[in-house]
Short mmCIF file of C-alpha atoms (C1' of nucleotides) in Angstrom, two decimals:
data_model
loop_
_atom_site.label_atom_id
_atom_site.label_comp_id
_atom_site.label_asym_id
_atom_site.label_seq_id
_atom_site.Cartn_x
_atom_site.Cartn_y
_atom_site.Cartn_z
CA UNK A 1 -24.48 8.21 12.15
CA UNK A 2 -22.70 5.18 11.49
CA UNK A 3 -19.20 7.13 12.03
CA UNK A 4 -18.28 3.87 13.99
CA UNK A 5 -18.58 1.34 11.44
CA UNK A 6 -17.18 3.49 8.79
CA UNK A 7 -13.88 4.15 11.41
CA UNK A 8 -13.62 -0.04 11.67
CA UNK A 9 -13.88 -0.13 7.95
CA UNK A 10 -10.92 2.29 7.63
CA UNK A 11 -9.12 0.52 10.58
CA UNK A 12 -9.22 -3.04 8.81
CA UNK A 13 -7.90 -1.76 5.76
CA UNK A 14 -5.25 0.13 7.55
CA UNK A 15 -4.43 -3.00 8.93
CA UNK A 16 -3.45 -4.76 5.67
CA UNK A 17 -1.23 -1.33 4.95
CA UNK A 18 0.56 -1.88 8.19
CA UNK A 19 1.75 -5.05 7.34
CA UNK A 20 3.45 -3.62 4.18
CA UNK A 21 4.63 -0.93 5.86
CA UNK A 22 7.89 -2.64 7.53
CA UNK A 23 10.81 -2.44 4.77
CA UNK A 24 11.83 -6.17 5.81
CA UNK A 25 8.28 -7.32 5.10
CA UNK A 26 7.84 -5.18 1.58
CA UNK A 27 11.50 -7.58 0.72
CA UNK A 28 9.63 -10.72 1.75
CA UNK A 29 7.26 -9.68 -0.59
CA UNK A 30 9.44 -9.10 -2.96
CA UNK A 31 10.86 -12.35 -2.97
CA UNK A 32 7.72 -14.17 -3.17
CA UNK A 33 6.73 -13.10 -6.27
CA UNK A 34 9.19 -14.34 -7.89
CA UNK A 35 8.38 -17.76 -6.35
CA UNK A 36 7.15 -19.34 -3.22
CA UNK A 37 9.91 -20.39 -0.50
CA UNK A 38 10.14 -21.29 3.01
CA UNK A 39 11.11 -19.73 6.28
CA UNK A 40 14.89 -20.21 6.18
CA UNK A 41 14.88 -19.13 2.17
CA UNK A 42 13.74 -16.30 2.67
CA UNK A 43 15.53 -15.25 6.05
CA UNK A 44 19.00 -15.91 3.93
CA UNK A 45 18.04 -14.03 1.20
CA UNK A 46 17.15 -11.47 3.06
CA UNK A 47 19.62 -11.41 6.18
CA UNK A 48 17.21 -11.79 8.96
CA UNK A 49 17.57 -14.42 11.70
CA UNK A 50 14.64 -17.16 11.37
CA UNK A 51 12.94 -15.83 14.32
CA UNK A 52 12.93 -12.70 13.02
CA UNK A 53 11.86 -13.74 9.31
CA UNK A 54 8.97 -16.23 10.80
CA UNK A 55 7.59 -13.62 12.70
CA UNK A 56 7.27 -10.99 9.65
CA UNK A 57 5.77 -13.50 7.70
CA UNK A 58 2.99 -13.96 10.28
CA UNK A 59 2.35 -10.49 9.91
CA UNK A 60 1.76 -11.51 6.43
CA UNK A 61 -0.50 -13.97 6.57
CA UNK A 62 -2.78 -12.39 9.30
CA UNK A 63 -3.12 -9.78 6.79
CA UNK A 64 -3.66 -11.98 4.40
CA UNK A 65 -1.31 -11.28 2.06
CA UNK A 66 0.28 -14.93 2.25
CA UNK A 67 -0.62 -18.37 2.89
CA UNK A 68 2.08 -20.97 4.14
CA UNK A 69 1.67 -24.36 3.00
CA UNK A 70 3.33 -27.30 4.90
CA UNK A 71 5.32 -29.88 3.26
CA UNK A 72 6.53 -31.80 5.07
CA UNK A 73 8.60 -30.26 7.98
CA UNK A 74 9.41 -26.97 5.49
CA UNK A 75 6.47 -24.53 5.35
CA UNK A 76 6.39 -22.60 2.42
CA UNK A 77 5.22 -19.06 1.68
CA UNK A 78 3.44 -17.85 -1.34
CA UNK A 79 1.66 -15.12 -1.76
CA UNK A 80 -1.90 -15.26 -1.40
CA UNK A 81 -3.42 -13.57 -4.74
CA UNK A 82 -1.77 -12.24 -7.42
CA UNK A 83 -3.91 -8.86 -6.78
CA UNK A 84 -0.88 -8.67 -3.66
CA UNK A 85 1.85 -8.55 -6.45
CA UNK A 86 0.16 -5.86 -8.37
CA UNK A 87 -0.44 -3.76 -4.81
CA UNK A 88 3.28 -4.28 -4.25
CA UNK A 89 4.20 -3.06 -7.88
CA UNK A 90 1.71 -0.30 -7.53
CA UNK A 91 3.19 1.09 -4.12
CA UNK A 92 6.99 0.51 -5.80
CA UNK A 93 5.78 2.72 -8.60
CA UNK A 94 4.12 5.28 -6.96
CA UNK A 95 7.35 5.91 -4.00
CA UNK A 96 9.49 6.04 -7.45
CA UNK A 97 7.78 8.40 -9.25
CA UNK A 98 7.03 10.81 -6.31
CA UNK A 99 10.37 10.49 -3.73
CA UNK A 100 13.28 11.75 -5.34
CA UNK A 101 15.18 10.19 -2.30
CA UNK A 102 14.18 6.39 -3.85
CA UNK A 103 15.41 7.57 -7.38
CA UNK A 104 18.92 8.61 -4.87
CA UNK A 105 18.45 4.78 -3.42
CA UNK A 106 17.76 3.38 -6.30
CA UNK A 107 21.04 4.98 -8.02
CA UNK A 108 23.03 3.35 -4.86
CA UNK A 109 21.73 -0.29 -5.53
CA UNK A 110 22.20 -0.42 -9.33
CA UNK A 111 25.25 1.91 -10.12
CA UNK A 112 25.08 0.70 -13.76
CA UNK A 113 21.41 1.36 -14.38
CA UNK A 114 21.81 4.45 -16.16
CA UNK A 115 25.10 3.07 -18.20
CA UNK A 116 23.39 0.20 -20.25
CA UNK A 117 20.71 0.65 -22.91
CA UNK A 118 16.98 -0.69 -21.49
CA UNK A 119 14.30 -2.34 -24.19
CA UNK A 120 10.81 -1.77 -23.57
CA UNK A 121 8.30 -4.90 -23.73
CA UNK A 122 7.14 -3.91 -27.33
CA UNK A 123 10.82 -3.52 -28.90
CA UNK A 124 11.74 -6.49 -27.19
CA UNK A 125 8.45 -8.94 -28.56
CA UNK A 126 9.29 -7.65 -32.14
CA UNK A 127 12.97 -8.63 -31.91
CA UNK A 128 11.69 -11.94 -30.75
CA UNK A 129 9.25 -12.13 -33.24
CA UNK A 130 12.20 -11.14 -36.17
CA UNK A 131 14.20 -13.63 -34.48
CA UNK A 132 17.18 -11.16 -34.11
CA UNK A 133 16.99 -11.31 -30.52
CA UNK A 134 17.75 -13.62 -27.28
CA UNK A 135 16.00 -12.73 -24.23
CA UNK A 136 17.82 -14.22 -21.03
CA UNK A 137 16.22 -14.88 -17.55
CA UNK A 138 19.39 -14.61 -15.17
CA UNK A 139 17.27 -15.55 -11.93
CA UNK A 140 17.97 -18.74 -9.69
CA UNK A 141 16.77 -21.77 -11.26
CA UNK A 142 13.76 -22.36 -9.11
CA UNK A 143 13.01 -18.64 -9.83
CA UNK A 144 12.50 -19.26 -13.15
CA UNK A 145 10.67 -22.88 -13.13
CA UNK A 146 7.77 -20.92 -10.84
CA UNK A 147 7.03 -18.94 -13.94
CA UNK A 148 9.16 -17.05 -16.57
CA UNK A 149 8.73 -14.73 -19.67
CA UNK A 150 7.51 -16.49 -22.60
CA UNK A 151 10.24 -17.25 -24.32
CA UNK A 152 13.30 -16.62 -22.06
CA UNK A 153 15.67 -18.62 -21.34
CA UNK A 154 17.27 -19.02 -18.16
CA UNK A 155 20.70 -18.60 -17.24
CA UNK A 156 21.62 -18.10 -13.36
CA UNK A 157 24.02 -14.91 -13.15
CA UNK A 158 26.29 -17.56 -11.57
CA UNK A 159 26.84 -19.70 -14.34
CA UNK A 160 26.50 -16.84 -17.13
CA UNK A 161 29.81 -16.87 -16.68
CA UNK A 162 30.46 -20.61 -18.17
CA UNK A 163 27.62 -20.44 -20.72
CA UNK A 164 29.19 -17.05 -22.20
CA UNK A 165 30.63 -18.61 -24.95
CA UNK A 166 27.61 -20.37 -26.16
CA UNK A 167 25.87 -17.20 -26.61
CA UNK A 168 25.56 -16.33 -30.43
CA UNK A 169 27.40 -12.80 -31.64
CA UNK A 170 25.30 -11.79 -33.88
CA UNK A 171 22.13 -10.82 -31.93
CA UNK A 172 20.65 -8.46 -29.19
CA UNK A 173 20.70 -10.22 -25.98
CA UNK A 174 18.61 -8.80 -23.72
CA UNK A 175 18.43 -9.41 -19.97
CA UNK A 176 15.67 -9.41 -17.11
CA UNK A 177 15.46 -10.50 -13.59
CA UNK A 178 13.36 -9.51 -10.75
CA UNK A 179 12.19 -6.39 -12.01
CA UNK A 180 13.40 -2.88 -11.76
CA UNK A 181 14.97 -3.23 -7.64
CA UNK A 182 16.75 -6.20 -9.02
CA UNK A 183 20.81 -5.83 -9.83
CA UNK A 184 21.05 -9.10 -11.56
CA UNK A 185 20.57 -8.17 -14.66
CA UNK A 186 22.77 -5.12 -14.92
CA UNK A 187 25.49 -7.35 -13.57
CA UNK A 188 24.79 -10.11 -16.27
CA UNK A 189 24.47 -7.28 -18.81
CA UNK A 190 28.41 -5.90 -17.56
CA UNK A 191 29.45 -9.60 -18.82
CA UNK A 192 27.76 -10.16 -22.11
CA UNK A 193 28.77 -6.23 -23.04
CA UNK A 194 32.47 -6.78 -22.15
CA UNK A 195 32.14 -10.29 -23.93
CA UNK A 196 31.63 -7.90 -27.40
CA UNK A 197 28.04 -8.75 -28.10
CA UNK A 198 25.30 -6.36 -27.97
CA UNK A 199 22.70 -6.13 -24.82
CA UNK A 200 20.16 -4.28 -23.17
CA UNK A 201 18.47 -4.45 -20.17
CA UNK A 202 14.24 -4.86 -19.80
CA UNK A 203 13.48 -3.00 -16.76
CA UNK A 204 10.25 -5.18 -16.18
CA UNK A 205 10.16 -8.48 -13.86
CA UNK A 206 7.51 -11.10 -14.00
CA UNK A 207 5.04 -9.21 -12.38
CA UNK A 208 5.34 -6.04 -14.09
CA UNK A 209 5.21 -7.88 -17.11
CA UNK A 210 2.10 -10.15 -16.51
CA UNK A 211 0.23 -6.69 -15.07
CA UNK A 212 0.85 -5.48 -18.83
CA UNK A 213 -0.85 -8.46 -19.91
CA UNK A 214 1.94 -9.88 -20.72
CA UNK A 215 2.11 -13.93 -21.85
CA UNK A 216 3.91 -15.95 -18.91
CA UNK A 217 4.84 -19.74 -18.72
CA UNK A 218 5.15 -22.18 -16.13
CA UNK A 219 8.41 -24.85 -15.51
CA UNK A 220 11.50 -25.09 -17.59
CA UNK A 221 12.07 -24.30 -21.55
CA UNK B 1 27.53 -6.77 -0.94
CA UNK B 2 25.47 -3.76 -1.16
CA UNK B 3 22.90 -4.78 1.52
CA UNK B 4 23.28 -1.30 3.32
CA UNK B 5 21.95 -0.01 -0.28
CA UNK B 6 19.48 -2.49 -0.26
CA UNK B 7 17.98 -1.80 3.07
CA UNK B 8 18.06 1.88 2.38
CA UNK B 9 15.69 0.95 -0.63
CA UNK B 10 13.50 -0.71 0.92
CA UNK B 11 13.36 1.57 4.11
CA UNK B 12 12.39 4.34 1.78
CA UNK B 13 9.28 2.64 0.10
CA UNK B 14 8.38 1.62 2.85
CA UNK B 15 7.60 4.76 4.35
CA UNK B 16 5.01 5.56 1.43
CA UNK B 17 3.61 2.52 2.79
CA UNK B 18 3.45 4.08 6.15
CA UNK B 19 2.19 6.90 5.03
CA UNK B 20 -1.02 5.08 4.20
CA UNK B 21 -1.08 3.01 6.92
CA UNK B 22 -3.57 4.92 9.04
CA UNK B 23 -7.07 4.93 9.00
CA UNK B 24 -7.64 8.61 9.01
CA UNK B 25 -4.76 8.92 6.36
CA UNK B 26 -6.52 6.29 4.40
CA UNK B 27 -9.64 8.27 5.02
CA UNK B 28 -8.50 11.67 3.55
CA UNK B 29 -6.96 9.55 0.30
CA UNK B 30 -10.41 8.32 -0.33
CA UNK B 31 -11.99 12.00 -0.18
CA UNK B 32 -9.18 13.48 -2.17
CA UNK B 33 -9.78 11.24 -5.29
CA UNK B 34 -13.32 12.44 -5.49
CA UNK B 35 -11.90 16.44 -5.22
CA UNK B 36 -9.27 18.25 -3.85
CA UNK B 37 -10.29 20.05 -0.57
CA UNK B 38 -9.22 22.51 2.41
CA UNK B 39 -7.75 20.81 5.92
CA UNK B 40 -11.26 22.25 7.18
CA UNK B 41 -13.35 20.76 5.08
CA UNK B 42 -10.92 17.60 4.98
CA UNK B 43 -11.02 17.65 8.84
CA UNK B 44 -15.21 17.84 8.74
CA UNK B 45 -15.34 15.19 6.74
CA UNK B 46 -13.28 12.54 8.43
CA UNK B 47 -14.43 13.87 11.81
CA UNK B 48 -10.87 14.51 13.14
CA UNK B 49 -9.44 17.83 14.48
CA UNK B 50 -8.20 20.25 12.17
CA UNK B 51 -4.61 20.09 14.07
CA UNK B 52 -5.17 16.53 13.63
CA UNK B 53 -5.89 16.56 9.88
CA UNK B 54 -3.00 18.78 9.25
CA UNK B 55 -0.73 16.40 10.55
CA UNK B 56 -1.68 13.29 8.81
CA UNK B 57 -1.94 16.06 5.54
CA UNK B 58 1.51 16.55 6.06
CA UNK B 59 2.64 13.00 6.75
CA UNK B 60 1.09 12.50 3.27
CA UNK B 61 2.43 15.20 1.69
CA UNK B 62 6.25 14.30 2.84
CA UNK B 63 5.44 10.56 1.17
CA UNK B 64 4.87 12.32 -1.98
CA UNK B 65 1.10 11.52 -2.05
CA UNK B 66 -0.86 14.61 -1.92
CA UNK B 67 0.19 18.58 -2.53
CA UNK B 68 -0.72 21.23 -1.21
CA UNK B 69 -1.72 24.44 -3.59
CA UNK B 70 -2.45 27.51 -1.82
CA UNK B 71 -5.61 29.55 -2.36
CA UNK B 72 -5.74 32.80 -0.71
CA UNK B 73 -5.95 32.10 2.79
CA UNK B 74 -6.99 28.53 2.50
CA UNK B 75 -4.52 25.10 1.15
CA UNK B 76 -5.78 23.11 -0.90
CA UNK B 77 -5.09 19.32 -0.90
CA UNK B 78 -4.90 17.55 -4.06
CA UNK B 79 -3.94 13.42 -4.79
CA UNK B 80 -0.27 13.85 -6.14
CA UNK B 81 -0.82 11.18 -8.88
CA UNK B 82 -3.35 9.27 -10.41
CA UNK B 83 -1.06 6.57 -9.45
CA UNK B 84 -1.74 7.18 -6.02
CA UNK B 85 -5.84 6.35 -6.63
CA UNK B 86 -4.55 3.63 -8.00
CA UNK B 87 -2.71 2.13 -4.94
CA UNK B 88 -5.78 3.39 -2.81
CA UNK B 89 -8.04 0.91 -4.82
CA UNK B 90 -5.63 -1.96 -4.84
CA UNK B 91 -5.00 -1.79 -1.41
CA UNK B 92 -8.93 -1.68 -0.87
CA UNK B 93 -9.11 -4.29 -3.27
CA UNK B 94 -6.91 -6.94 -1.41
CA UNK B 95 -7.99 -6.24 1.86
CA UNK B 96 -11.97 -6.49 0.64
CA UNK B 97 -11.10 -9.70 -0.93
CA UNK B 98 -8.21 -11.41 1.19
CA UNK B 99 -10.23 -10.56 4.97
CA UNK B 100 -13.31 -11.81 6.05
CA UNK B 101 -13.16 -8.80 8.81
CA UNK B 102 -13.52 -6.33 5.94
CA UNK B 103 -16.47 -7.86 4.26
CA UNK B 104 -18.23 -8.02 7.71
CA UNK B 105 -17.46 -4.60 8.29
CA UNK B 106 -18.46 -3.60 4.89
CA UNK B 107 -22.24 -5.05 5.60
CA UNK B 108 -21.99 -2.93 8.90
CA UNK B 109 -21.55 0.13 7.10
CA UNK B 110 -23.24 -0.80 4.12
CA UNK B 111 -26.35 -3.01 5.48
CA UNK B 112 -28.28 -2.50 2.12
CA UNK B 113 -25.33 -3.55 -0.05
CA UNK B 114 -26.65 -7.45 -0.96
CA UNK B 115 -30.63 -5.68 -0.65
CA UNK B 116 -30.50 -3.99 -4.02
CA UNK B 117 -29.31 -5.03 -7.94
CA UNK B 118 -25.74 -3.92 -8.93
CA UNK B 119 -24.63 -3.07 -12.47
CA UNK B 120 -21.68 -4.13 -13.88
CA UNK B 121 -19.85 -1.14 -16.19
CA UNK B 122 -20.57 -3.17 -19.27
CA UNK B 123 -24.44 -3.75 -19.14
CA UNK B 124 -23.93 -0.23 -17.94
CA UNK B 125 -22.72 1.33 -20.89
CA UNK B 126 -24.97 -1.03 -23.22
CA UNK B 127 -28.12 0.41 -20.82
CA UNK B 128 -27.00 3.90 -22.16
CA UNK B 129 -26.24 3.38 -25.50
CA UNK B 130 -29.75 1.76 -25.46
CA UNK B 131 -31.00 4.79 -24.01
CA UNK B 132 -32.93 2.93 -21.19
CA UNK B 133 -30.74 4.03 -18.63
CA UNK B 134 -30.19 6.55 -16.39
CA UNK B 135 -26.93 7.28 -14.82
CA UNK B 136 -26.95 9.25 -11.33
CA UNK B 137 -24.65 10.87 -9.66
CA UNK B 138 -25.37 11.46 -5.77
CA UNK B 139 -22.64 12.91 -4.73
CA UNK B 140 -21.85 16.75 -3.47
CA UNK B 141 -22.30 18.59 -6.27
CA UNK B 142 -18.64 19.81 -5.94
CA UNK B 143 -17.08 16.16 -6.29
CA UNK B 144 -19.45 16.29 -9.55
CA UNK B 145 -17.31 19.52 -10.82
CA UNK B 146 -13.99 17.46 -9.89
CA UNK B 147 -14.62 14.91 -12.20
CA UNK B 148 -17.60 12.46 -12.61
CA UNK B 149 -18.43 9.26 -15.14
CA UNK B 150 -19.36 10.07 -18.89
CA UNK B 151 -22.71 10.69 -19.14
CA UNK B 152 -23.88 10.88 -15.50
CA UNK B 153 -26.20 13.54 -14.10
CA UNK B 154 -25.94 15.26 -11.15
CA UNK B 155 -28.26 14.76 -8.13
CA UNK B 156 -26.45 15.10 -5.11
CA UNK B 157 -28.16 12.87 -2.20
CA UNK B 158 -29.89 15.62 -0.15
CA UNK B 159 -31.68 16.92 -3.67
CA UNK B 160 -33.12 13.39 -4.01
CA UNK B 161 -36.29 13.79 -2.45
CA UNK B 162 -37.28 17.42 -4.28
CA UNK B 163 -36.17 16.19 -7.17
CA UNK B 164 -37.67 12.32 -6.96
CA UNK B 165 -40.85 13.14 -9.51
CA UNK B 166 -38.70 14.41 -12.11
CA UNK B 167 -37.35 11.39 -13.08
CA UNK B 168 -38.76 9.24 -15.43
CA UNK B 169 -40.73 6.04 -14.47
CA UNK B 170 -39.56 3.93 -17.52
CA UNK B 171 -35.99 3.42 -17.44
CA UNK B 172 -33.57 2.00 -15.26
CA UNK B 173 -32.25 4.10 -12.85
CA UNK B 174 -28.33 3.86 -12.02
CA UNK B 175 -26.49 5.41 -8.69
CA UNK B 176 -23.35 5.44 -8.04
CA UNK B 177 -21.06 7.46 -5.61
CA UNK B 178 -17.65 7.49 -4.40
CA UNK B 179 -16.94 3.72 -4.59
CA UNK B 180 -17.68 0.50 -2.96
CA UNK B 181 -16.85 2.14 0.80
CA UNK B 182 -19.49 4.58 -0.07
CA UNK B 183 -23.25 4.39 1.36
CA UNK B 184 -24.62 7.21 -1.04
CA UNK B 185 -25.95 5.58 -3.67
CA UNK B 186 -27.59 2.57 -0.96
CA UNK B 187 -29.73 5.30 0.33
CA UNK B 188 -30.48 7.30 -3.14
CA UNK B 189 -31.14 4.26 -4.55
CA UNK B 190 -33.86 3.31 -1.64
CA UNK B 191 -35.49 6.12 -2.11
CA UNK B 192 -35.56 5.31 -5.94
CA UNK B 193 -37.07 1.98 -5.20
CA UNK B 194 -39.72 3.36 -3.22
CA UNK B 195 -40.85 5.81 -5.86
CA UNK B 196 -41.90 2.77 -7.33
CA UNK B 197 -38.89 3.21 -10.09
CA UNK B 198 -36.35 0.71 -11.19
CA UNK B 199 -32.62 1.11 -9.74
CA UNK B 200 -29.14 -0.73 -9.42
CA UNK B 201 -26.02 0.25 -8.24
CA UNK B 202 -22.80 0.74 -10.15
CA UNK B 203 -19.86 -0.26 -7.20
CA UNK B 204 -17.57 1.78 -8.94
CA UNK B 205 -16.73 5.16 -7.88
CA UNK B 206 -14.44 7.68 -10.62
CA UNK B 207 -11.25 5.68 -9.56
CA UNK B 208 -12.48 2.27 -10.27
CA UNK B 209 -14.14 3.73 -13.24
CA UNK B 210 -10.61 5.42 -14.80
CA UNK B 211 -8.93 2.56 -13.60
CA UNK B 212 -10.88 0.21 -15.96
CA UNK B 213 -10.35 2.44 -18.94
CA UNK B 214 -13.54 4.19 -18.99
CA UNK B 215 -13.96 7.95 -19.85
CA UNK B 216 -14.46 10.24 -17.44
CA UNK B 217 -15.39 14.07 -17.75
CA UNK B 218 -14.86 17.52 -16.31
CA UNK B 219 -16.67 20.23 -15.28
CA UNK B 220 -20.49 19.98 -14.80
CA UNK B 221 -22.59 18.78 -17.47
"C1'" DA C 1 9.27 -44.43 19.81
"C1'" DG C 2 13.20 -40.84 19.62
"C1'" DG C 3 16.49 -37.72 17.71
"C1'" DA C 4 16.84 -34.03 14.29
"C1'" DT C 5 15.18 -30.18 11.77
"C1'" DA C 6 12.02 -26.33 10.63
"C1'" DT C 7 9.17 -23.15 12.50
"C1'" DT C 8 6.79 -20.66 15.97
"C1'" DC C 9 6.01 -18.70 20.59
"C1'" DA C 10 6.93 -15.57 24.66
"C1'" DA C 11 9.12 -11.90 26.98
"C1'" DT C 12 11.90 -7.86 26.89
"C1'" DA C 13 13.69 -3.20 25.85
"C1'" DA C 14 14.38 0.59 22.47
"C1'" DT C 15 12.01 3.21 19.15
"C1'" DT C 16 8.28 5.27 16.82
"C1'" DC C 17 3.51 6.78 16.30
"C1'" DG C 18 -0.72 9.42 17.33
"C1'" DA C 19 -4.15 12.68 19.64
"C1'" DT C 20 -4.43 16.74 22.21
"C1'" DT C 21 -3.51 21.27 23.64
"C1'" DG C 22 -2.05 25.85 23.14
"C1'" DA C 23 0.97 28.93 20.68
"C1'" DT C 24 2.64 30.67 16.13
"C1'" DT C 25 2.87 31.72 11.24
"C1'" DA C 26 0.81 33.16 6.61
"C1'" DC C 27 -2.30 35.47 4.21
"C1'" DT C 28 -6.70 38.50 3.18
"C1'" DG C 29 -9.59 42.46 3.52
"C1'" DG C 30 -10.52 46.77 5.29
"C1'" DC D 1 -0.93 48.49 9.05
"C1'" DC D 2 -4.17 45.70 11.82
"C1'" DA D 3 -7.77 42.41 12.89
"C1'" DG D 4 -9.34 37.86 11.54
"C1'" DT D 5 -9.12 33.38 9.53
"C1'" DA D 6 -6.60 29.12 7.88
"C1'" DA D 7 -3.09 26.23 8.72
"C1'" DT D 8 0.97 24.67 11.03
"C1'" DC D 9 4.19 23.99 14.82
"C1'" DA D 10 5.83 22.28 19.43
"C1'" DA D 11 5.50 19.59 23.39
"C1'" DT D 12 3.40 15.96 25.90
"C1'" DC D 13 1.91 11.24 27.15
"C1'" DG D 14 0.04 6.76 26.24
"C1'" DA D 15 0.02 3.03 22.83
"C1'" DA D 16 2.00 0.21 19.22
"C1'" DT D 17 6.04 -1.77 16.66
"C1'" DT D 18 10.42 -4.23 16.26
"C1'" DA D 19 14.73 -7.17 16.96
"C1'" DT D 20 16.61 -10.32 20.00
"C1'" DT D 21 16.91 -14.15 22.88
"C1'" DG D 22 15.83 -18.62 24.45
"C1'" DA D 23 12.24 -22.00 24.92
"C1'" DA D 24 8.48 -24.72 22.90
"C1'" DT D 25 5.99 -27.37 18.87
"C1'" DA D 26 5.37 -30.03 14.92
"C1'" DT D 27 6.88 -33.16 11.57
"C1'" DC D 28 10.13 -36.39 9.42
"C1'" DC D 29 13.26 -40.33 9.32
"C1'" DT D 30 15.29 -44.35 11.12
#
DNA sequence: AGGATATTCAATAATTCGATTGATTACTGG
DNA sequence: CCAGTAATCAATCGAATTATTGAATATCCT
């Protein structure tokens, strides 16, 4: 029987799960969906040397999972389909759900997760839509000009700090950021709370969002 | 900074992603969203040793992806999640659409794949409510019992041929299997063709099916 | 053209993975 | 309680993966 093809079949898909199966690679992954970045971006953000970082995101792209693009003497990374964020979210979900040792990991990295309220997508469109509430996009800047929540506005954790003040009182403000691996947003949410105004936290990032069918926009509001 | 937690994070999903990346792991997902089964008959299907079988059952089992009920003498192995079908087809998905390698090693396994008509789910479901359609279901008759698409009838592929002349000569008459990695319905629906009948293939196998939103029913019908 | 910068390549050593074999454990039925 | 079957465990060896280091390319800018 054809027990041979079907085994190379098998093997080439394997292949594309072995390149997300390297917890350095699944955070270069995670990076670029939030937005596309080069070699030495993503090696900072992710403490690895260059070397190290280039060589991952080979791995990548053999599998197909990225595509660099030169410009000029910076290559940068993006993923290759958005089909590669949703497998990423997908894989996220399912080692949430089933390991209770990621819920313990996940309890490590945000500390405050379980201490603010969270909105879900629906609550948080009908606040929008009553005009009652302010939904803020704490990402990096470039972050949020690759594509942001309709309607968000975006305000780096870094200078949150400055803009506190110009925050109206008398509304919810809610927060979002990368999605739910992502401390930003709990840390923005400690400031705005202990600044007296209310907040809560939406769990979902950009992809999680868009895979609900979610409305997204491109470049700066 | 907490890049210790971090790293633990990511360390830990990324061992679901090791979990599935292995062809003969990858294998025994693919036959467990059709029906749970025993490590034997798990370990005749994929053509692996039952040691062997056991071993990758386990690795799966400690990612959280399968469980084990026992029966008697005999384990059962069941998907732990729908969620985990899910990443299953995703994964398929990107690696059918983002590698050339695949595709050609689809048409290996699959050489009638671009010989005969496919159905899409919609013209399916319009075919039925029409009542010119015919939906078949070739697989074992045991996957049928696990779970099979609204309306389908059971045929399993080795019945074909004794049961060829029952079917009627005036409608169209739809396979479908396991999925798109699945050669079934190719070789029911040959034999189909030669009766002199009409035929097309539905890709879809129960996962892609659920996944979509489509109802799906129990027990034999 | 030539220096500077971003990225990749090549080689190495430590670790992990995977198939096989034979022994062991868990349960059923008499 | 004992024989028989299903599944797992344990130990082994060969193969694959990974981080690191230093060298090699490719492109830009002057």
């Amino acid at each position: 029987m054809s027990r041979q093809a079907k085994d190379q079949l098998f093997q080439q898909i394997a292949q594309v799960a072995q390149a997300i199966a390297n917890p350095h690679r699944l955070e270069l992954l995670d990076l670029l969906v939030q937005a596309p970045r080069s070699v030495e971006q993503l090696a900072l953000a992710s403490a690895m040397s260059v070397a190290n970082a280039s060589q991952h995101l080979q791995r990548l792209k053999r599998a197909g999972l990225v595509i660099g693009d030169r410009h000029g003497t910076t290559i940068r990374y993006r993923l290759a389909d958005p089909a590669v964020a949703r497998l990423w979210t997908e894989l996220r979900g399912v080692a949430v759900s089933q390991l209770a040792e990621v819920e313990r990991a996940l309890d490590q990295y945000r500390p405050q997760r379980r201490q603010f309220p969270t909105i879900t997508p629906a609550a948080l469109r009908a606040g929008i839509a009553r005009g009652d509430t302010l939904l803020l996009d704490v990402r990096p800047a470039e972050e949020f000009a690759a594509g942001h929540l309709s309607g968000a506005i975006s305000s780096p954790l870094e200078e949150l700090p400055a803009r506190l003040d110009e925050l109206p009182a008398d509304v919810l403000i809610v927060t979002y950021c990368r999605g739910p691996l992502c401390v930003y947003a709990d840390e923005a949410l400690e400031q705005i709370i202990a600044s007296g105004r209310r907040g809560a936290r939406l769990e979902e990032g950009i992809a999680e969002w868009q895979l609900a069918g979610n409305p997204v926009e491109l470049l700066s509001a």
